[in-house]
Amino acid sequence: MAQALEMVFKNEGQKNFSISLNDPRADLTPEEVKTAMEMILTKNIFKTGGGDVIEVTSARIVDKTITELELV
């Protein structure tokens, strides 16, 4: 089963902006994620259609089951 770390922020337009990273470390801590998210805010790395990213909202690990379909 594949996993992804999903980090959710608010932008200046008060809309959610999310970043997903595949295969996060198994021992990743909430503190590490929060620190990374705060660094993203501080460095103003992303600009969205709704303006700059201004607030850390949430984070979660999403488990994905991927089933390939054979197209004939």
mmCIF file with all atom_site columns, C-alpha atoms in Angstrom:
data_model
loop_
_atom_site.group_PDB
_atom_site.id
_atom_site.type_symbol
_atom_site.label_atom_id
_atom_site.label_alt_id
_atom_site.label_comp_id
_atom_site.label_asym_id
_atom_site.label_entity_id
_atom_site.label_seq_id
_atom_site.pdbx_PDB_ins_code
_atom_site.Cartn_x
_atom_site.Cartn_y
_atom_site.Cartn_z
_atom_site.occupancy
_atom_site.B_iso_or_equiv
_atom_site.pdbx_formal_charge
_atom_site.auth_seq_id
_atom_site.auth_comp_id
_atom_site.auth_asym_id
_atom_site.auth_atom_id
_atom_site.pdbx_PDB_model_num
ATOM 1  C CA . MET A 1 1  ? 0.000  0.000  0.000   1.00 0.00 ? 1  MET A CA 1
ATOM 2  C CA . ALA A 1 2  ? 1.376  3.402  -0.971  1.00 0.00 ? 2  ALA A CA 1
ATOM 3  C CA . GLN A 1 3  ? 1.330  6.334  1.416   1.00 0.00 ? 3  GLN A CA 1
ATOM 4  C CA . ALA A 1 4  ? 1.464  10.091 0.968   1.00 0.00 ? 4  ALA A CA 1
ATOM 5  C CA . LEU A 1 5  ? 1.999  12.952 3.385   1.00 0.00 ? 5  LEU A CA 1
ATOM 6  C CA . GLU A 1 6  ? -0.641 15.597 2.714   1.00 0.00 ? 6  GLU A CA 1
ATOM 7  C CA . MET A 1 7  ? 0.018  19.083 4.105   1.00 0.00 ? 7  MET A CA 1
ATOM 8  C CA . VAL A 1 8  ? -2.831 21.612 3.975   1.00 0.00 ? 8  VAL A CA 1
ATOM 9  C CA . PHE A 1 9  ? -2.415 25.389 4.164   1.00 0.00 ? 9  PHE A CA 1
ATOM 10 C CA . LYS A 1 10 ? -4.653 28.444 3.753   1.00 0.00 ? 10 LYS A CA 1
ATOM 11 C CA . ASN A 1 11 ? -3.802 31.103 1.205   1.00 0.00 ? 11 ASN A CA 1
ATOM 12 C CA . GLU A 1 12 ? -4.560 34.831 1.282   1.00 0.00 ? 12 GLU A CA 1
ATOM 13 C CA . GLY A 1 13 ? -7.914 34.134 -0.354  1.00 0.00 ? 13 GLY A CA 1
ATOM 14 C CA . GLN A 1 14 ? -8.774 31.817 2.582   1.00 0.00 ? 14 GLN A CA 1
ATOM 15 C CA . LYS A 1 15 ? -8.807 28.792 0.253   1.00 0.00 ? 15 LYS A CA 1
ATOM 16 C CA . ASN A 1 16 ? -7.089 25.517 1.053   1.00 0.00 ? 16 ASN A CA 1
ATOM 17 C CA . PHE A 1 17 ? -3.828 24.738 -0.722  1.00 0.00 ? 17 PHE A CA 1
ATOM 18 C CA . SER A 1 18 ? -2.370 21.256 -0.306  1.00 0.00 ? 18 SER A CA 1
ATOM 19 C CA . ILE A 1 19 ? 0.940  19.598 -1.033  1.00 0.00 ? 19 ILE A CA 1
ATOM 20 C CA . SER A 1 20 ? 1.260  15.808 -1.239  1.00 0.00 ? 20 SER A CA 1
ATOM 21 C CA . LEU A 1 21 ? 4.573  13.989 -0.919  1.00 0.00 ? 21 LEU A CA 1
ATOM 22 C CA . ASN A 1 22 ? 4.735  10.287 -1.758  1.00 0.00 ? 22 ASN A CA 1
ATOM 23 C CA . ASP A 1 23 ? 6.373  7.692  0.481   1.00 0.00 ? 23 ASP A CA 1
ATOM 24 C CA . PRO A 1 24 ? 6.945  9.648  3.699   1.00 0.00 ? 24 PRO A CA 1
ATOM 25 C CA . ARG A 1 25 ? 9.372  8.182  6.238   1.00 0.00 ? 25 ARG A CA 1
ATOM 26 C CA . ALA A 1 26 ? 7.725  5.663  8.552   1.00 0.00 ? 26 ALA A CA 1
ATOM 27 C CA . ASP A 1 27 ? 9.157  7.429  11.615  1.00 0.00 ? 27 ASP A CA 1
ATOM 28 C CA . LEU A 1 28 ? 8.068  10.952 10.589  1.00 0.00 ? 28 LEU A CA 1
ATOM 29 C CA . THR A 1 29 ? 6.838  12.916 13.623  1.00 0.00 ? 29 THR A CA 1
ATOM 30 C CA . PRO A 1 30 ? 4.150  15.604 13.819  1.00 0.00 ? 30 PRO A CA 1
ATOM 31 C CA . GLU A 1 31 ? 6.817  18.018 15.071  1.00 0.00 ? 31 GLU A CA 1
ATOM 32 C CA . GLU A 1 32 ? 8.950  17.447 11.949  1.00 0.00 ? 32 GLU A CA 1
ATOM 33 C CA . VAL A 1 33 ? 5.961  18.005 9.680   1.00 0.00 ? 33 VAL A CA 1
ATOM 34 C CA . LYS A 1 34 ? 4.923  21.184 11.508  1.00 0.00 ? 34 LYS A CA 1
ATOM 35 C CA . THR A 1 35 ? 8.490  22.526 11.325  1.00 0.00 ? 35 THR A CA 1
ATOM 36 C CA . ALA A 1 36 ? 8.621  21.842 7.576   1.00 0.00 ? 36 ALA A CA 1
ATOM 37 C CA . MET A 1 37 ? 5.241  23.487 7.045   1.00 0.00 ? 37 MET A CA 1
ATOM 38 C CA . GLU A 1 38 ? 6.278  26.564 9.037   1.00 0.00 ? 38 GLU A CA 1
ATOM 39 C CA . MET A 1 39 ? 9.466  26.782 6.960   1.00 0.00 ? 39 MET A CA 1
ATOM 40 C CA . ILE A 1 40 ? 7.345  26.747 3.786   1.00 0.00 ? 40 ILE A CA 1
ATOM 41 C CA . LEU A 1 41 ? 5.409  29.722 5.186   1.00 0.00 ? 41 LEU A CA 1
ATOM 42 C CA . THR A 1 42 ? 8.516  31.602 6.339   1.00 0.00 ? 42 THR A CA 1
ATOM 43 C CA . LYS A 1 43 ? 10.344 31.188 3.031   1.00 0.00 ? 43 LYS A CA 1
ATOM 44 C CA . ASN A 1 44 ? 7.200  32.024 1.020   1.00 0.00 ? 44 ASN A CA 1
ATOM 45 C CA . ILE A 1 45 ? 7.963  29.134 -1.345  1.00 0.00 ? 45 ILE A CA 1
ATOM 46 C CA . PHE A 1 46 ? 4.558  28.813 -3.039  1.00 0.00 ? 46 PHE A CA 1
ATOM 47 C CA . LYS A 1 47 ? 2.230  31.338 -4.615  1.00 0.00 ? 47 LYS A CA 1
ATOM 48 C CA . THR A 1 48 ? -1.266 30.141 -5.422  1.00 0.00 ? 48 THR A CA 1
ATOM 49 C CA . GLY A 1 49 ? -4.105 31.530 -7.504  1.00 0.00 ? 49 GLY A CA 1
ATOM 50 C CA . GLY A 1 50 ? -5.490 32.885 -4.220  1.00 0.00 ? 50 GLY A CA 1
ATOM 51 C CA . GLY A 1 51 ? -2.250 34.587 -3.206  1.00 0.00 ? 51 GLY A CA 1
ATOM 52 C CA . ASP A 1 52 ? 0.560  33.641 -0.870  1.00 0.00 ? 52 ASP A CA 1
ATOM 53 C CA . VAL A 1 53 ? 0.269  30.700 1.503   1.00 0.00 ? 53 VAL A CA 1
ATOM 54 C CA . ILE A 1 54 ? -0.298 32.269 4.938   1.00 0.00 ? 54 ILE A CA 1
ATOM 55 C CA . GLU A 1 55 ? -1.427 29.610 7.443   1.00 0.00 ? 55 GLU A CA 1
ATOM 56 C CA . VAL A 1 56 ? -0.721 25.996 8.427   1.00 0.00 ? 56 VAL A CA 1
ATOM 57 C CA . THR A 1 57 ? -4.058 24.171 8.547   1.00 0.00 ? 57 THR A CA 1
ATOM 58 C CA . SER A 1 58 ? -3.497 20.405 8.886   1.00 0.00 ? 58 SER A CA 1
ATOM 59 C CA . ALA A 1 59 ? -1.422 17.405 7.898   1.00 0.00 ? 59 ALA A CA 1
ATOM 60 C CA . ARG A 1 60 ? -2.131 13.717 7.504   1.00 0.00 ? 60 ARG A CA 1
ATOM 61 C CA . ILE A 1 61 ? -0.749 10.483 6.164   1.00 0.00 ? 61 ILE A CA 1
ATOM 62 C CA . VAL A 1 62 ? -2.993 9.071  3.444   1.00 0.00 ? 62 VAL A CA 1
ATOM 63 C CA . ASP A 1 63 ? -2.914 5.344  2.673   1.00 0.00 ? 63 ASP A CA 1
ATOM 64 C CA . LYS A 1 64 ? -3.538 4.567  -0.985  1.00 0.00 ? 64 LYS A CA 1
ATOM 65 C CA . THR A 1 65 ? -4.363 1.282  -2.594  1.00 0.00 ? 65 THR A CA 1
ATOM 66 C CA . ILE A 1 66 ? -3.445 1.399  -6.255  1.00 0.00 ? 66 ILE A CA 1
ATOM 67 C CA . THR A 1 67 ? -4.898 -1.127 -8.660  1.00 0.00 ? 67 THR A CA 1
ATOM 68 C CA . GLU A 1 68 ? -3.604 -1.018 -12.206 1.00 0.00 ? 68 GLU A CA 1
ATOM 69 C CA . LEU A 1 69 ? -6.143 -1.747 -14.890 1.00 0.00 ? 69 LEU A CA 1
ATOM 70 C CA . GLU A 1 70 ? -5.088 -3.680 -17.939 1.00 0.00 ? 70 GLU A CA 1
ATOM 71 C CA . LEU A 1 71 ? -6.398 -1.840 -20.948 1.00 0.00 ? 71 LEU A CA 1
ATOM 72 C CA . VAL A 1 72 ? -7.055 -4.198 -23.806 1.00 0.00 ? 72 VAL A CA 1
#
